[in-house]
Tab-separated table of C-alpha atoms in Angstrom:
chain	number	residue	atom	x	y	z
A	75	MET	CA	116.390	112.300	108.834
A	76	GLU	CA	112.918	110.805	108.516
A	77	ILE	CA	110.495	112.112	105.891
A	78	SER	CA	106.926	111.662	104.696
A	79	VAL	CA	106.170	111.959	100.985
A	80	ASP	CA	102.713	112.432	99.479
A	81	LEU	CA	102.505	111.412	95.795
A	82	THR	CA	99.829	111.792	93.139
A	83	LEU	CA	100.656	110.347	89.720
A	84	SER	CA	98.508	111.502	86.786
A	85	PRO	CA	99.424	109.969	83.419
A	86	LEU	CA	97.683	112.044	80.738
A	87	GLN	CA	96.435	109.257	78.504
A	88	ASN	CA	93.446	106.944	78.215
A	89	ASP	CA	95.074	103.921	79.860
A	90	TYR	CA	96.212	105.930	82.890
A	91	GLU	CA	94.891	103.443	85.454
A	92	LYS	CA	97.367	100.644	84.690
A	93	HIS	CA	100.284	103.081	85.009
A	94	VAL	CA	99.072	104.340	88.385
A	95	ILE	CA	98.596	100.760	89.592
A	96	ASN	CA	102.093	99.769	88.468
A	97	PHE	CA	103.583	102.772	90.268
A	98	ILE	CA	101.728	101.978	93.503
A	99	LYS	CA	102.729	98.299	93.302
A	100	ALA	CA	106.392	99.307	92.994
A	101	LEU	CA	106.016	101.469	96.112
A	102	ARG	CA	104.304	98.614	97.967
A	103	ASP	CA	107.125	96.222	97.046
A	104	SER	CA	109.715	98.495	98.666
A	105	LYS	CA	110.981	98.276	102.234
A	106	PHE	CA	109.231	101.568	103.082
A	107	LYS	CA	105.891	102.039	104.818
A	108	VAL	CA	103.193	102.941	102.276
A	109	LEU	CA	99.687	104.254	102.980
A	110	GLU	CA	97.074	104.781	100.293
A	111	ASN	CA	93.835	106.693	99.979
A	112	PRO	CA	91.614	107.484	96.974
A	113	LEU	CA	93.496	110.714	96.170
A	114	SER	CA	97.167	109.983	96.806
A	115	THR	CA	99.767	107.597	98.160
A	116	GLN	CA	102.089	108.324	101.056
A	117	ILE	CA	105.478	106.732	101.616
A	118	PHE	CA	107.644	107.126	104.720
A	119	GLY	CA	111.291	106.532	105.530
A	120	ASN	CA	114.842	107.794	105.820
A	121	TYR	CA	115.573	110.663	103.393
A	122	ASP	CA	118.889	109.244	102.143
A	123	GLU	CA	117.263	105.892	101.331
A	124	LEU	CA	113.804	106.985	100.204
A	125	MET	CA	114.683	109.786	97.779
A	126	PRO	CA	116.983	107.673	95.524
A	127	PHE	CA	114.301	104.969	95.478
A	128	LEU	CA	111.635	107.495	94.478
A	129	THR	CA	113.875	109.022	91.808
A	130	LYS	CA	114.299	105.584	90.224
A	131	GLU	CA	110.598	104.692	90.393
A	132	ILE	CA	109.404	108.069	89.120
A	133	LYS	CA	111.782	107.825	86.157
A	134	ARG	CA	110.621	104.275	85.403
A	135	SER	CA	106.996	105.424	85.529
A	136	PHE	CA	107.670	108.426	83.286
A	137	GLU	CA	109.404	106.215	80.718
A	138	ASP	CA	106.195	104.163	80.317
A	139	VAL	CA	103.985	107.089	79.211
A	140	ASP	CA	104.066	110.007	76.800
A	141	ILE	CA	102.984	112.696	79.269
A	142	SER	CA	102.566	112.402	83.026
A	143	VAL	CA	102.219	114.750	85.967
A	144	LEU	CA	103.528	113.858	89.409
A	145	THR	CA	102.599	115.990	92.396
A	146	MET	CA	104.869	115.434	95.388
A	147	LYS	CA	104.877	116.936	98.874
A	148	VAL	CA	107.752	116.207	101.244
A	149	VAL	CA	107.490	116.737	104.995
A	150	LYS	CA	110.567	116.640	107.215
A	151	THR	CA	109.217	114.155	109.739
A	152	ASN	CA	107.744	110.677	109.645
A	153	ARG	CA	103.984	111.165	109.947
A	154	SER	CA	103.030	107.525	109.341
A	155	ASP	CA	101.599	107.129	112.834
A	156	TYR	CA	99.509	110.337	112.747
A	157	GLU	CA	96.097	110.055	114.372
A	158	PRO	CA	93.699	113.016	114.608
A	159	ASN	CA	93.027	114.023	118.214
A	160	PHE	CA	89.973	116.184	117.661
């Protein structure tokens, strides 16, 4: 089953930017398709492969900070090729 995941990482500390950058770089280095915008990062792939990868990377990111918030939306379809038609 293909999924699309929208992620927003918000470390609650002064040096938040380096933690967000490290998280995005780890996503980029994966085999999955990654799209970025100023508000969030999307990653696309097979559920059984993507979710264990995300679990590992989220845990690694959380271990680097005292307090962090991660907002995640999961859609049951691969929306990486979405183009508005209006």
